[in-house]
Short mmCIF file of C-alpha atoms in Angstrom, two decimals:
data_model
loop_
_atom_site.label_atom_id
_atom_site.label_comp_id
_atom_site.label_asym_id
_atom_site.label_seq_id
_atom_site.Cartn_x
_atom_site.Cartn_y
_atom_site.Cartn_z
CA MET A 181 0.00 0.00 0.00
CA GLN A 182 3.08 2.24 0.08
CA ASN A 183 2.53 5.63 -1.63
CA SER A 184 -0.77 4.44 -3.08
CA LEU A 185 -2.51 7.79 -2.45
CA ASP A 186 -1.69 11.43 -3.11
CA VAL A 187 -4.12 12.84 -0.55
CA ILE A 188 -6.19 11.50 2.30
CA THR A 189 -8.87 13.37 4.25
CA ILE A 190 -11.36 12.76 7.06
CA GLY A 191 -14.91 14.05 7.31
CA GLU A 192 -18.65 13.64 7.17
CA ALA A 193 -20.77 13.35 4.05
CA MET A 194 -24.50 13.84 4.07
CA ALA A 195 -27.31 13.49 1.61
CA MET A 196 -28.25 17.03 0.57
CA PHE A 197 -31.66 18.00 -0.75
CA VAL A 198 -31.55 21.26 -2.72
CA ALA A 199 -34.85 23.04 -3.35
CA THR A 200 -35.62 23.51 -7.03
CA GLU A 201 -37.47 26.79 -6.47
CA THR A 202 -36.52 29.93 -4.58
CA GLY A 203 -38.23 30.95 -1.35
CA ASP A 204 -38.76 29.62 2.16
CA LEU A 205 -37.72 25.99 2.62
CA ALA A 206 -41.05 25.37 4.33
CA ALA A 207 -42.82 26.07 1.06
CA ALA A 208 -40.49 24.02 -1.15
CA GLU A 209 -42.07 20.88 -2.56
CA LYS A 210 -39.39 19.60 -4.95
CA PHE A 211 -35.75 18.91 -4.21
CA VAL A 212 -32.71 17.52 -6.03
CA LYS A 213 -30.54 15.05 -4.11
CA ARG A 214 -26.78 15.55 -3.94
CA ALA A 215 -23.92 14.48 -1.66
CA ALA A 216 -22.40 17.19 0.53
CA GLY A 217 -19.62 17.69 3.02
CA ALA A 218 -16.60 20.00 3.09
CA GLU A 219 -13.97 17.29 3.07
CA LEU A 220 -15.86 15.23 0.50
CA ASN A 221 -16.02 18.31 -1.74
CA VAL A 222 -12.24 18.66 -1.55
CA ALA A 223 -11.74 14.94 -2.17
CA THR A 224 -14.06 15.15 -5.19
CA GLY A 225 -12.28 18.15 -6.67
CA LEU A 226 -8.85 16.59 -6.26
CA ALA A 227 -10.01 13.29 -7.74
CA ARG A 228 -11.45 15.07 -10.79
CA LEU A 229 -8.02 16.57 -11.38
CA GLY A 230 -6.53 13.09 -11.48
CA LEU A 231 -5.07 12.83 -7.98
CA ARG A 232 -5.40 9.58 -6.05
CA VAL A 233 -7.60 10.45 -3.09
CA GLY A 234 -8.76 8.55 -0.02
CA TRP A 235 -11.64 9.66 2.20
CA VAL A 236 -12.10 8.33 5.74
CA SER A 237 -15.51 8.41 7.39
CA ARG A 238 -18.47 6.46 8.74
CA VAL A 239 -21.87 6.16 7.08
CA GLY A 240 -25.02 4.48 8.26
CA ASN A 241 -26.34 1.18 6.95
CA ASP A 242 -29.11 3.04 5.14
CA SER A 243 -30.06 4.46 1.75
CA PHE A 244 -28.21 7.73 2.38
CA GLY A 245 -25.08 5.79 3.29
CA ARG A 246 -25.32 3.72 0.13
CA PHE A 247 -25.82 6.94 -1.84
CA VAL A 248 -22.61 8.40 -0.41
CA LEU A 249 -20.68 5.24 -1.27
CA GLN A 250 -22.08 5.37 -4.80
CA GLN A 251 -20.84 8.95 -5.15
CA LEU A 252 -17.37 7.92 -4.00
CA ALA A 253 -17.29 5.20 -6.63
CA LYS A 254 -18.56 7.60 -9.29
CA GLU A 255 -15.79 10.10 -8.51
CA GLN A 256 -13.14 7.36 -8.17
CA ILE A 257 -12.40 8.24 -4.56
CA ASP A 258 -10.84 5.42 -2.54
CA SER A 259 -13.36 4.25 0.08
CA ARG A 260 -11.29 1.66 1.95
CA GLY A 261 -11.29 3.96 4.96
CA VAL A 262 -15.10 4.23 5.12
CA THR A 263 -16.95 2.15 7.72
CA THR A 264 -20.63 1.27 7.41
CA ASP A 265 -22.02 1.63 10.93
CA ASP A 266 -25.10 -0.43 11.77
CA ARG A 267 -25.84 1.61 14.92
CA TYR A 268 -26.18 5.16 13.62
CA ALA A 269 -27.73 6.88 10.61
CA THR A 270 -26.19 8.95 7.83
CA GLY A 271 -26.92 12.65 8.26
CA PHE A 272 -28.75 14.79 5.72
CA GLN A 273 -29.40 18.46 5.05
CA LEU A 274 -31.86 20.75 3.27
CA LYS A 275 -30.65 23.72 1.24
CA SER A 276 -32.68 26.58 -0.16
CA LYS A 277 -32.32 27.82 -3.72
CA VAL A 278 -31.17 31.41 -4.24
CA ASP A 279 -30.72 33.34 -7.45
CA ASP A 280 -29.34 36.66 -6.22
CA GLY A 281 -25.83 35.65 -5.13
CA THR A 282 -26.66 35.55 -1.41
CA ASP A 283 -25.83 32.57 0.79
CA PRO A 284 -28.52 29.87 0.73
CA ILE A 285 -30.20 28.70 3.92
CA VAL A 286 -28.95 25.28 5.02
CA GLU A 287 -30.65 23.17 7.69
CA TYR A 288 -28.68 20.21 9.06
CA PHE A 289 -29.98 16.91 10.41
CA ARG A 290 -26.73 15.36 11.57
CA LYS A 291 -26.81 15.10 15.39
CA GLY A 292 -25.73 11.62 16.46
CA SER A 293 -24.88 10.65 12.88
CA ALA A 294 -22.58 7.77 12.04
CA ALA A 295 -19.78 10.18 11.13
CA SER A 296 -20.04 11.94 14.51
CA HIS A 297 -18.85 8.65 16.01
CA LEU A 298 -15.54 8.74 14.19
CA SER A 299 -12.74 8.01 16.64
CA VAL A 300 -9.10 6.98 16.90
CA GLU A 301 -10.33 3.46 16.11
CA ASP A 302 -10.73 4.72 12.52
CA PHE A 303 -7.00 5.43 12.25
CA ASN A 304 -5.48 2.68 10.11
CA GLU A 305 -1.76 3.41 10.19
CA GLU A 306 -0.91 1.56 6.98
CA TYR A 307 -3.70 3.27 5.07
CA PHE A 308 -2.93 6.80 6.23
CA PHE A 309 0.81 6.42 5.77
CA SER A 310 0.23 5.32 2.17
CA ALA A 311 -0.70 8.94 1.38
CA ARG A 312 1.79 11.76 0.90
CA HIS A 313 -0.55 14.54 2.03
CA LEU A 314 -3.27 14.95 4.67
CA HIS A 315 -6.06 17.51 4.36
CA LEU A 316 -8.13 18.40 7.42
CA SER A 317 -11.05 20.74 8.01
CA GLY A 318 -12.63 22.34 11.02
CA VAL A 319 -15.96 20.74 10.17
CA ALA A 320 -14.81 17.23 11.06
CA ALA A 321 -13.15 18.65 14.18
CA ALA A 322 -16.52 20.01 15.32
CA LEU A 323 -18.50 16.79 14.94
CA SER A 324 -17.64 15.32 18.35
CA ALA A 325 -14.88 14.98 20.91
CA SER A 326 -13.93 11.59 19.47
CA SER A 327 -13.74 12.95 15.93
CA LEU A 328 -11.53 15.82 17.13
CA GLU A 329 -9.29 13.31 18.87
CA LEU A 330 -8.98 11.35 15.61
CA LEU A 331 -7.92 14.47 13.70
CA ASN A 332 -5.30 15.43 16.29
CA HIS A 333 -3.97 11.89 16.43
CA THR A 334 -3.79 11.65 12.65
CA ALA A 335 -2.12 15.05 12.23
CA LYS A 336 0.52 14.17 14.81
CA ALA A 337 1.21 10.78 13.23
CA MET A 338 1.39 12.12 9.67
CA LYS A 339 3.62 15.02 10.70
CA ALA A 340 5.99 12.58 12.43
CA LYS A 341 6.17 10.63 9.16
CA GLY A 342 7.16 13.76 7.23
CA LYS A 343 3.87 14.04 5.34
CA THR A 344 2.57 17.48 4.37
CA ILE A 345 -0.67 18.70 5.98
CA SER A 346 -3.18 21.33 4.91
CA PHE A 347 -5.89 22.77 7.15
CA ASP A 348 -9.02 24.75 6.26
CA PRO A 349 -10.69 26.11 9.44
CA ASN A 350 -14.20 26.03 7.89
CA LEU A 351 -15.75 27.60 10.99
CA ARG A 352 -19.09 26.16 12.12
CA LEU A 353 -19.76 27.92 15.43
CA VAL A 354 -23.16 26.27 15.80
CA LEU A 355 -21.42 22.90 16.23
CA TRP A 356 -19.19 24.07 19.11
CA LYS A 357 -19.98 24.64 22.79
CA SER A 358 -18.46 28.11 22.61
CA GLU A 359 -16.43 30.35 20.34
CA ALA A 360 -13.50 30.17 22.77
CA GLU A 361 -13.45 26.36 22.59
CA MET A 362 -13.65 26.48 18.80
CA VAL A 363 -10.75 28.89 18.57
CA LYS A 364 -8.61 26.86 20.96
CA GLN A 365 -9.18 23.49 19.28
CA LEU A 366 -8.93 24.68 15.67
CA ASN A 367 -5.74 26.60 16.32
CA GLN A 368 -4.18 23.51 17.88
CA LEU A 369 -4.92 21.67 14.65
CA ALA A 370 -3.73 24.57 12.51
CA PHE A 371 -0.37 24.71 14.30
CA GLN A 372 0.34 21.16 13.10
CA ALA A 373 -0.29 22.02 9.44
CA ASP A 374 2.13 23.10 6.74
CA TRP A 375 -0.49 25.07 4.80
CA VAL A 376 -3.31 26.94 6.57
CA LEU A 377 -6.16 28.24 4.38
CA PRO A 378 -8.56 30.50 6.31
CA GLY A 379 -10.95 33.11 5.06
CA VAL A 380 -9.96 36.55 6.29
CA LYS A 381 -13.06 36.78 8.53
CA GLU A 382 -12.20 33.37 9.98
CA GLY A 383 -8.65 34.53 10.55
CA VAL A 384 -9.83 37.53 12.56
CA ILE A 385 -11.89 35.26 14.83
CA LEU A 386 -9.14 32.67 15.25
CA THR A 387 -6.20 35.00 15.82
CA GLY A 388 -7.60 38.31 17.03
CA GLN A 389 -5.53 40.02 14.33
CA LYS A 390 -7.15 42.51 11.99
CA THR A 391 -4.94 42.37 8.89
CA PRO A 392 -3.99 39.55 6.50
CA GLU A 393 -0.33 39.88 7.46
CA GLY A 394 -1.14 39.85 11.16
CA ILE A 395 -3.24 36.70 10.72
CA ALA A 396 -0.51 35.03 8.68
CA ASP A 397 2.23 35.93 11.18
CA PHE A 398 0.15 34.44 14.02
CA TYR A 399 0.40 31.02 12.36
CA LEU A 400 3.88 31.39 10.88
CA ASP A 401 5.22 32.12 14.36
CA LYS A 402 3.82 28.74 15.45
CA GLY A 403 5.70 26.80 12.77
CA VAL A 404 3.21 26.83 9.89
CA LYS A 405 5.07 27.10 6.57
CA THR A 406 2.46 28.88 4.42
CA VAL A 407 -0.73 30.82 5.12
CA VAL A 408 -3.15 31.60 2.30
CA LEU A 409 -6.04 33.92 3.13
CA LYS A 410 -9.22 34.08 1.08
CA THR A 411 -10.07 37.79 0.87
CA GLY A 412 -13.44 37.59 -0.89
CA ALA A 413 -13.91 39.84 -3.89
CA ASP A 414 -10.24 40.83 -3.70
CA GLY A 415 -9.08 37.23 -4.31
CA ALA A 416 -6.43 35.86 -1.96
CA TRP A 417 -3.29 36.89 -0.08
CA PHE A 418 -0.41 34.69 1.02
CA LYS A 419 2.74 34.70 3.13
CA THR A 420 5.36 32.03 3.81
CA ALA A 421 7.78 31.35 6.64
CA SER A 422 10.61 32.54 4.37
CA GLY A 423 8.93 35.92 4.00
CA GLU A 424 7.49 35.50 0.50
CA LYS A 425 4.15 37.25 0.25
CA GLY A 426 1.74 38.55 -2.33
CA ALA A 427 -1.82 39.00 -3.51
CA VAL A 428 -3.60 37.21 -6.34
CA ALA A 429 -6.64 38.92 -7.85
CA ALA A 430 -10.02 37.21 -7.88
CA VAL A 431 -11.58 35.82 -11.03
CA LYS A 432 -14.51 38.03 -11.99
CA VAL A 433 -17.86 36.21 -11.98
CA ASP A 434 -20.89 37.87 -13.58
CA ASN A 435 -23.52 35.47 -12.24
CA VAL A 436 -23.09 34.07 -8.74
CA VAL A 437 -25.50 31.14 -8.34
CA ASP A 438 -24.50 29.31 -5.13
CA THR A 439 -21.72 30.45 -2.78
CA VAL A 440 -21.54 27.19 -0.83
CA GLY A 441 -18.45 25.18 -1.76
CA ALA A 442 -16.35 28.13 -2.94
CA GLY A 443 -13.83 27.68 -0.13
CA ASP A 444 -13.57 23.96 -0.81
CA GLY A 445 -12.94 24.69 -4.48
CA PHE A 446 -10.22 27.13 -3.48
CA ALA A 447 -8.59 24.45 -1.32
CA VAL A 448 -8.71 22.01 -4.25
CA GLY A 449 -6.82 24.47 -6.43
CA VAL A 450 -4.14 25.34 -3.90
CA ILE A 451 -3.51 21.78 -2.69
CA SER A 452 -3.44 20.19 -6.14
CA ALA A 453 -1.06 22.81 -7.55
CA LEU A 454 1.35 22.65 -4.61
CA LEU A 455 1.44 18.84 -4.79
CA GLU A 456 2.26 19.19 -8.49
CA GLY A 457 5.22 21.43 -7.68
CA LYS A 458 3.65 24.68 -8.89
CA THR A 459 4.71 27.99 -7.38
CA LEU A 460 2.63 29.44 -4.58
CA SER A 461 1.34 32.23 -6.85
CA GLN A 462 0.29 29.63 -9.42
CA ALA A 463 -1.39 27.58 -6.69
CA VAL A 464 -3.36 30.53 -5.33
CA SER A 465 -4.35 31.53 -8.86
CA ARG A 466 -5.70 28.02 -9.46
CA GLY A 467 -7.54 28.21 -6.14
CA ASN A 468 -9.22 31.44 -7.19
CA LYS A 469 -10.15 29.94 -10.55
CA ILE A 470 -11.73 26.79 -9.15
CA GLY A 471 -13.49 28.76 -6.42
CA SER A 472 -15.01 30.98 -9.11
CA LEU A 473 -16.25 27.94 -11.02
CA ALA A 474 -17.83 26.48 -7.87
CA ILE A 475 -20.10 29.50 -7.28
CA GLN A 476 -21.57 29.49 -10.77
CA VAL A 477 -23.63 26.32 -10.34
CA ILE A 478 -26.14 24.91 -7.86
CA GLY A 479 -24.60 22.28 -5.58
CA ASP A 480 -21.48 22.01 -3.48
CA SER A 481 -19.28 20.13 -5.95
CA GLU A 482 -21.00 20.35 -9.34
CA GLY A 483 -18.72 23.19 -10.46
CA LEU A 484 -15.45 21.47 -9.61
CA PRO A 485 -13.64 20.90 -12.92
CA THR A 486 -11.92 17.94 -14.50
CA ARG A 487 -8.31 18.37 -15.62
CA SER A 488 -9.37 19.09 -19.21
CA ALA A 489 -12.03 21.59 -18.12
CA LEU A 490 -9.48 23.40 -15.95
CA GLY A 491 -7.72 24.41 -19.12
CA GLU A 492 -4.19 24.68 -17.76
#
């Protein structure tokens, strides 16, 4: 199994029902079913670009769980690290349809889900060590204490093996007991990463700093090698431990359809390019490009391109 994967990630996937008409979810009568989950979105985007990707999770022994497994097979994502749990159900979510570029309303039904029972028992050393890069997100960290323990254990083990690690905070305050606890736990994970990818608003919350450079320095001082900040309409800004820094302009989008998944698309671009040996500027540029594609379609991963569609 040595070096059989380029990237491995851990997270929860849910069945997602997207309303087909705008308005209050309570009034919606028709929905389209998709698979959703921050880490699954990243895994999907990387797999479409031709990288060998493994995704570790738990799903229920139910129709939603089978649907998630079918999506993994469809996207050619390695599912050897996925456990079908007979005790707990697969989570699901409802998402409103918007057509004015605003964020859709998302309602989650995930409490007590199979994935929330992820634990250190799901760490298969041989499987994880077969990958050269680990990607983690703050969503999986927020699922439960046992899931957080798994992420910390995995990050420590992969770092000790000399693997590279990326971390996207993906703040979900509603899943945490308090903002202070969220900040503490996510920063502990971030400090173990090589590449930290927050949004600038997330960075302000996590570090208390008000500027991109202040946010970056907070993490660089803790041993992180590269910090890339998503700065919204301005694009992205980066700084490295060696002092390299710069801004990359956003890709102009005339028609924003669905903002959910933009950050995951950005992560796909940055991670894939860096693993291919591209420069940091090239990686951030690809992140901006894929993020812009993600917001032009309905669904969390429908806009993530194949290698040929990327056009590089």
